[in-house]
PDB file of C-alpha atoms in Angstrom:
ATOM      1  CA  MET A   1       0.000   0.000   0.000  1.00 55.00           C
ATOM      2  CA  PRO A   2       1.431   3.431  -0.913  1.00 62.00           C
ATOM      3  CA  MET A   3       2.488   5.814   1.841  1.00 63.00           C
ATOM      4  CA  GLU A   4      -0.335   8.307   1.420  1.00 80.00           C
ATOM      5  CA  GLN A   5      -2.918   5.626   1.864  1.00 85.00           C
ATOM      6  CA  ILE A   6      -1.340   4.291   5.058  1.00 89.00           C
ATOM      7  CA  GLU A   7      -1.002   7.826   6.364  1.00 89.00           C
ATOM      8  CA  ILE A   8      -4.666   8.666   5.769  1.00 91.00           C
ATOM      9  CA  GLU A   9      -5.757   5.471   7.456  1.00 93.00           C
ATOM     10  CA  LYS A  10      -3.456   6.076  10.415  1.00 94.00           C
ATOM     11  CA  LEU A  11      -4.680   9.634  10.967  1.00 94.00           C
ATOM     12  CA  ILE A  12      -8.334   8.635  10.862  1.00 96.00           C
ATOM     13  CA  LYS A  13      -7.831   5.710  13.215  1.00 96.00           C
ATOM     14  CA  ALA A  14      -5.850   7.873  15.630  1.00 96.00           C
ATOM     15  CA  SER A  15      -8.714  10.330  15.818  1.00 96.00           C
ATOM     16  CA  LEU A  16     -11.525   7.769  15.772  1.00 96.00           C
ATOM     17  CA  PRO A  17     -10.341   4.788  17.807  1.00 95.00           C
ATOM     18  CA  GLY A  18     -11.908   1.511  16.799  1.00 95.00           C
ATOM     19  CA  ALA A  19     -12.979   2.816  13.404  1.00 96.00           C
ATOM     20  CA  GLU A  20     -12.837   0.621  10.354  1.00 96.00           C
ATOM     21  CA  VAL A  21     -11.240   2.463   7.477  1.00 96.00           C
ATOM     22  CA  GLU A  22     -11.183   1.462   3.857  1.00 95.00           C
ATOM     23  CA  ILE A  23      -9.095   3.620   1.570  1.00 92.00           C
ATOM     24  CA  ILE A  24      -9.289   3.215  -2.169  1.00 89.00           C
ATOM     25  CA  ASP A  25      -6.929   4.860  -4.616  1.00 85.00           C
ATOM     26  CA  LEU A  26      -9.569   5.772  -7.179  1.00 83.00           C
ATOM     27  CA  ALA A  27      -7.388   6.599 -10.129  1.00 79.00           C
ATOM     28  CA  GLY A  28      -4.281   4.647  -9.221  1.00 78.00           C
ATOM     29  CA  ASP A  29      -2.371   7.929  -9.156  1.00 76.00           C
ATOM     30  CA  ASN A  30      -1.851   8.168  -5.399  1.00 74.00           C
ATOM     31  CA  ASN A  31      -3.823  11.408  -5.471  1.00 74.00           C
ATOM     32  CA  HIS A  32      -7.531  10.617  -5.762  1.00 81.00           C
ATOM     33  CA  PHE A  33      -8.744   8.649  -2.794  1.00 87.00           C
ATOM     34  CA  SER A  34     -11.998   7.538  -1.338  1.00 91.00           C
ATOM     35  CA  ALA A  35     -12.330   6.736   2.336  1.00 94.00           C
ATOM     36  CA  HIS A  36     -15.114   4.668   3.811  1.00 96.00           C
ATOM     37  CA  VAL A  37     -15.077   5.128   7.560  1.00 97.00           C
ATOM     38  CA  ILE A  38     -17.193   3.006   9.843  1.00 97.00           C
ATOM     39  CA  SER A  39     -17.267   4.147  13.439  1.00 97.00           C
ATOM     40  CA  SER A  40     -19.536   3.914  16.442  1.00 96.00           C
ATOM     41  CA  ALA A  41     -18.589   7.534  17.218  1.00 96.00           C
ATOM     42  CA  PHE A  42     -20.879   8.641  14.365  1.00 97.00           C
ATOM     43  CA  ALA A  43     -24.016   7.494  16.167  1.00 96.00           C
ATOM     44  CA  GLY A  44     -26.483  10.310  16.697  1.00 96.00           C
ATOM     45  CA  LYS A  45     -24.503  12.736  14.527  1.00 96.00           C
ATOM     46  CA  SER A  46     -25.657  14.401  11.329  1.00 95.00           C
ATOM     47  CA  ARG A  47     -23.915  13.397   8.115  1.00 95.00           C
ATOM     48  CA  ILE A  48     -22.240  16.802   7.982  1.00 96.00           C
ATOM     49  CA  ASP A  49     -20.846  16.315  11.487  1.00 96.00           C
ATOM     50  CA  GLN A  50     -19.688  12.789  10.626  1.00 97.00           C
ATOM     51  CA  HIS A  51     -17.774  14.070   7.618  1.00 96.00           C
ATOM     52  CA  LYS A  52     -16.358  16.927   9.693  1.00 95.00           C
ATOM     53  CA  MET A  53     -14.981  14.394  12.166  1.00 96.00           C
ATOM     54  CA  VAL A  54     -13.105  12.710   9.330  1.00 95.00           C
ATOM     55  CA  TYR A  55     -11.885  16.060   7.979  1.00 93.00           C
ATOM     56  CA  ASP A  56     -10.745  17.041  11.476  1.00 93.00           C
ATOM     57  CA  ALA A  57      -8.767  13.815  11.739  1.00 94.00           C
ATOM     58  CA  LEU A  58      -6.894  14.691   8.575  1.00 92.00           C
ATOM     59  CA  GLY A  59      -6.236  18.289   9.614  1.00 88.00           C
ATOM     60  CA  ASP A  60      -4.764  20.583   7.019  1.00 80.00           C
ATOM     61  CA  LYS A  61      -4.063  17.739   4.628  1.00 80.00           C
ATOM     62  CA  VAL A  62      -7.544  18.214   3.236  1.00 79.00           C
ATOM     63  CA  GLY A  63      -7.671  20.927   0.645  1.00 68.00           C
ATOM     64  CA  GLY A  64      -3.876  20.763   0.543  1.00 68.00           C
ATOM     65  CA  VAL A  65      -2.183  17.564  -0.559  1.00 69.00           C
ATOM     66  CA  LEU A  66      -5.499  15.772  -0.407  1.00 74.00           C
ATOM     67  CA  HIS A  67      -7.482  17.641  -3.003  1.00 69.00           C
ATOM     68  CA  ALA A  68      -9.433  14.625  -3.999  1.00 78.00           C
ATOM     69  CA  LEU A  69     -10.684  12.705  -1.026  1.00 87.00           C
ATOM     70  CA  SER A  70     -14.164  11.346  -1.264  1.00 90.00           C
ATOM     71  CA  ILE A  71     -15.684  10.438   2.090  1.00 94.00           C
ATOM     72  CA  LYS A  72     -18.395   8.006   3.015  1.00 95.00           C
ATOM     73  CA  THR A  73     -19.324   7.419   6.618  1.00 97.00           C
ATOM     74  CA  SER A  74     -21.319   4.645   8.247  1.00 96.00           C
ATOM     75  CA  ILE A  75     -22.302   4.021  11.820  1.00 96.00           C
ATOM     76  CA  LYS A  76     -20.737   0.926  13.302  1.00 90.00           C
ATOM     77  CA  LYS A  77     -23.221  -1.332  14.996  1.00 83.00           C
ATOM     78  CA  ASP A  78     -21.867  -3.043  18.061  1.00 68.00           C
TER      79      ASP A  78
ATOM     80  CA  MET B   1     -11.699  36.051   6.266  1.00 71.00           C
ATOM     81  CA  THR B   2     -12.746  39.692   6.250  1.00 79.00           C
ATOM     82  CA  ASP B   3     -16.121  40.702   7.671  1.00 88.00           C
ATOM     83  CA  GLN B   4     -17.014  41.888   4.205  1.00 92.00           C
ATOM     84  CA  THR B   5     -16.494  38.429   2.704  1.00 94.00           C
ATOM     85  CA  SER B   6     -18.530  36.822   5.449  1.00 95.00           C
ATOM     86  CA  GLN B   7     -21.315  39.368   4.925  1.00 96.00           C
ATOM     87  CA  ASP B   8     -21.257  38.845   1.173  1.00 96.00           C
ATOM     88  CA  ILE B   9     -21.645  35.085   1.619  1.00 97.00           C
ATOM     89  CA  GLN B  10     -24.486  35.594   4.077  1.00 97.00           C
ATOM     90  CA  THR B  11     -26.240  38.003   1.700  1.00 97.00           C
ATOM     91  CA  THR B  12     -25.895  35.539  -1.183  1.00 98.00           C
ATOM     92  CA  ILE B  13     -27.419  32.631   0.738  1.00 98.00           C
ATOM     93  CA  ASP B  14     -30.126  34.891   2.197  1.00 97.00           C
ATOM     94  CA  ASN B  15     -31.156  36.153  -1.224  1.00 98.00           C
ATOM     95  CA  ASN B  16     -31.106  32.840  -3.104  1.00 98.00           C
ATOM     96  CA  SER B  17     -33.025  29.720  -2.072  1.00 98.00           C
ATOM     97  CA  VAL B  18     -30.424  27.393  -3.540  1.00 98.00           C
ATOM     98  CA  VAL B  19     -26.774  28.406  -3.855  1.00 98.00           C
ATOM     99  CA  LEU B  20     -23.838  26.310  -4.978  1.00 98.00           C
ATOM    100  CA  PHE B  21     -20.356  27.609  -4.232  1.00 98.00           C
ATOM    101  CA  MET B  22     -18.264  25.799  -6.796  1.00 98.00           C
ATOM    102  CA  LYS B  23     -15.186  25.803  -8.985  1.00 97.00           C
ATOM    103  CA  GLY B  24     -16.215  27.142 -12.363  1.00 97.00           C
ATOM    104  CA  SER B  25     -19.763  27.896 -13.453  1.00 98.00           C
ATOM    105  CA  LYS B  26     -22.758  25.629 -13.808  1.00 96.00           C
ATOM    106  CA  GLU B  27     -22.282  25.805 -17.563  1.00 97.00           C
ATOM    107  CA  MET B  28     -18.604  24.980 -17.258  1.00 97.00           C
ATOM    108  CA  PRO B  29     -17.534  23.369 -13.983  1.00 97.00           C
ATOM    109  CA  GLN B  30     -13.769  23.324 -13.447  1.00 96.00           C
ATOM    110  CA  CYS B  31     -13.687  20.366 -11.102  1.00 92.00           C
ATOM    111  CA  GLY B  32     -15.230  16.903 -11.089  1.00 91.00           C
ATOM    112  CA  PHE B  33     -16.694  17.319  -7.622  1.00 93.00           C
ATOM    113  CA  SER B  34     -18.425  20.569  -8.530  1.00 96.00           C
ATOM    114  CA  SER B  35     -19.606  19.015 -11.753  1.00 96.00           C
ATOM    115  CA  ALA B  36     -21.207  16.089  -9.899  1.00 96.00           C
ATOM    116  CA  VAL B  37     -23.322  18.412  -7.754  1.00 97.00           C
ATOM    117  CA  VAL B  38     -24.340  20.499 -10.763  1.00 98.00           C
ATOM    118  CA  ASN B  39     -25.450  17.302 -12.497  1.00 97.00           C
ATOM    119  CA  ALA B  40     -27.562  16.175  -9.533  1.00 97.00           C
ATOM    120  CA  LEU B  41     -29.272  19.578  -9.307  1.00 98.00           C
ATOM    121  CA  ALA B  42     -29.750  19.713 -13.076  1.00 97.00           C
ATOM    122  CA  TYR B  43     -31.282  16.242 -13.066  1.00 97.00           C
ATOM    123  CA  LEU B  44     -33.787  17.358 -10.452  1.00 97.00           C
ATOM    124  CA  GLU B  45     -34.369  20.546 -12.486  1.00 97.00           C
ATOM    125  CA  VAL B  46     -33.542  22.743  -9.515  1.00 98.00           C
ATOM    126  CA  ASP B  47     -33.026  26.413 -10.245  1.00 98.00           C
ATOM    127  CA  PHE B  48     -29.911  27.476  -8.361  1.00 98.00           C
ATOM    128  CA  LYS B  49     -27.378  30.256  -8.159  1.00 98.00           C
ATOM    129  CA  ASP B  50     -23.794  29.282  -8.891  1.00 98.00           C
ATOM    130  CA  VAL B  51     -20.915  31.176  -7.334  1.00 98.00           C
ATOM    131  CA  ASP B  52     -17.474  30.568  -8.812  1.00 98.00           C
ATOM    132  CA  VAL B  53     -14.932  30.646  -5.986  1.00 97.00           C
ATOM    133  CA  LEU B  54     -12.057  30.602  -8.460  1.00 97.00           C
ATOM    134  CA  GLU B  55     -12.848  34.192  -9.379  1.00 96.00           C
ATOM    135  CA  ASP B  56     -12.170  35.489  -5.889  1.00 95.00           C
ATOM    136  CA  GLY B  57      -9.346  34.335  -3.607  1.00 93.00           C
ATOM    137  CA  GLU B  58     -10.977  35.864  -0.519  1.00 94.00           C
ATOM    138  CA  LEU B  59     -14.161  33.975  -1.217  1.00 96.00           C
ATOM    139  CA  ARG B  60     -12.354  30.736  -2.004  1.00 94.00           C
ATOM    140  CA  GLU B  61     -10.821  30.662   1.476  1.00 93.00           C
ATOM    141  CA  GLY B  62     -13.681  32.518   3.158  1.00 96.00           C
ATOM    142  CA  ILE B  63     -16.361  30.007   2.258  1.00 96.00           C
ATOM    143  CA  LYS B  64     -14.376  27.261   4.002  1.00 93.00           C
ATOM    144  CA  LYS B  65     -14.231  29.257   7.221  1.00 94.00           C
ATOM    145  CA  PHE B  66     -17.840  30.360   6.901  1.00 96.00           C
ATOM    146  CA  SER B  67     -19.124  26.790   7.023  1.00 95.00           C
ATOM    147  CA  ASN B  68     -16.146  25.270   8.847  1.00 92.00           C
ATOM    148  CA  TRP B  69     -15.921  22.859   5.922  1.00 93.00           C
ATOM    149  CA  PRO B  70     -12.561  22.411   4.173  1.00 91.00           C
ATOM    150  CA  THR B  71     -13.657  21.774   0.608  1.00 92.00           C
ATOM    151  CA  VAL B  72     -15.625  23.178  -2.321  1.00 94.00           C
ATOM    152  CA  PRO B  73     -18.320  22.623  -3.679  1.00 96.00           C
ATOM    153  CA  GLN B  74     -20.724  23.621  -0.930  1.00 97.00           C
ATOM    154  CA  LEU B  75     -24.477  23.561  -1.316  1.00 98.00           C
ATOM    155  CA  TYR B  76     -26.816  25.844   0.642  1.00 98.00           C
ATOM    156  CA  VAL B  77     -30.579  25.580   0.661  1.00 98.00           C
ATOM    157  CA  LYS B  78     -32.679  28.265   2.346  1.00 97.00           C
ATOM    158  CA  GLY B  79     -29.605  29.465   4.212  1.00 96.00           C
ATOM    159  CA  GLU B  80     -28.722  26.011   5.490  1.00 96.00           C
ATOM    160  CA  PHE B  81     -25.460  24.268   4.624  1.00 97.00           C
ATOM    161  CA  VAL B  82     -26.427  20.914   3.105  1.00 97.00           C
ATOM    162  CA  GLY B  83     -23.010  19.457   2.382  1.00 97.00           C
ATOM    163  CA  GLY B  84     -20.292  18.935  -0.162  1.00 96.00           C
ATOM    164  CA  CYS B  85     -20.088  16.639  -3.139  1.00 95.00           C
ATOM    165  CA  ASP B  86     -20.090  13.311  -1.258  1.00 95.00           C
ATOM    166  CA  ILE B  87     -23.090  14.172   0.887  1.00 97.00           C
ATOM    167  CA  VAL B  88     -25.135  15.647  -1.956  1.00 97.00           C
ATOM    168  CA  LYS B  89     -24.330  12.665  -4.167  1.00 96.00           C
ATOM    169  CA  GLU B  90     -25.316  10.218  -1.448  1.00 95.00           C
ATOM    170  CA  MET B  91     -28.538  12.144  -0.771  1.00 96.00           C
ATOM    171  CA  PHE B  92     -29.271  12.155  -4.490  1.00 97.00           C
ATOM    172  CA  GLU B  93     -28.724   8.410  -4.835  1.00 96.00           C
ATOM    173  CA  THR B  94     -30.884   7.516  -1.831  1.00 96.00           C
ATOM    174  CA  GLY B  95     -33.668   9.890  -2.871  1.00 96.00           C
ATOM    175  CA  GLU B  96     -33.115  11.916   0.284  1.00 96.00           C
ATOM    176  CA  LEU B  97     -32.313  15.019  -1.733  1.00 97.00           C
ATOM    177  CA  ASN B  98     -35.710  14.853  -3.357  1.00 96.00           C
ATOM    178  CA  THR B  99     -37.425  14.675   0.034  1.00 96.00           C
ATOM    179  CA  PHE B 100     -35.231  17.412   1.420  1.00 97.00           C
ATOM    180  CA  LEU B 101     -36.070  19.777  -1.449  1.00 97.00           C
ATOM    181  CA  LYS B 102     -39.749  19.026  -1.017  1.00 97.00           C
ATOM    182  CA  ASP B 103     -39.522  19.783   2.713  1.00 97.00           C
ATOM    183  CA  LYS B 104     -37.780  23.055   1.927  1.00 97.00           C
ATOM    184  CA  GLN B 105     -40.418  23.833  -0.725  1.00 96.00           C
ATOM    185  CA  ILE B 106     -37.877  24.156  -3.520  1.00 96.00           C
ATOM    186  CA  PRO B 107     -39.478  23.565  -6.945  1.00 96.00           C
ATOM    187  CA  HIS B 108     -37.966  20.511  -8.612  1.00 94.00           C
ATOM    188  CA  LYS B 109     -38.737  17.439 -10.661  1.00 93.00           C
ATOM    189  CA  GLU B 110     -40.202  14.677  -8.491  1.00 83.00           C
TER     190      GLU B 110
END
């Protein structure tokens, strides 16, 4: 797995412990990614807030090196 | 962000029921994510105002602070931030967008 992908996954997991993270390199160019994040921390939150939690985990990477990150969030059922 | 930029954004979303802050125009989007939202709105025949953030550096950064959302496009309906490309696309696919527009009394194709 390329560095960027591992890094994204690590940052999200650090911020959302116990989350399942699936990163896909959409174009195979190490630049366009999609992240599917499944976390119990999303329960009771609006979709906007769920996405914000993922953005927060990635900090200033989003909009910078990560121009193209598509996010999908799901609530983890225990 | 200057107060002026913040005020301008507020005025735009107050004066238009549906506003899309995007890269490029609705006729010629300059980014795939913006284009995807334009397509969803066009499919539902929603009349919306497009604001090209590429034409104004202040606005391009300001809109991100305004909504505390790090990316463009951003869709606003009746003053409310709906989401970016992923959320709008997901809402479109599940039919939620249709319901949402109906709730907000925005004319569109059912």
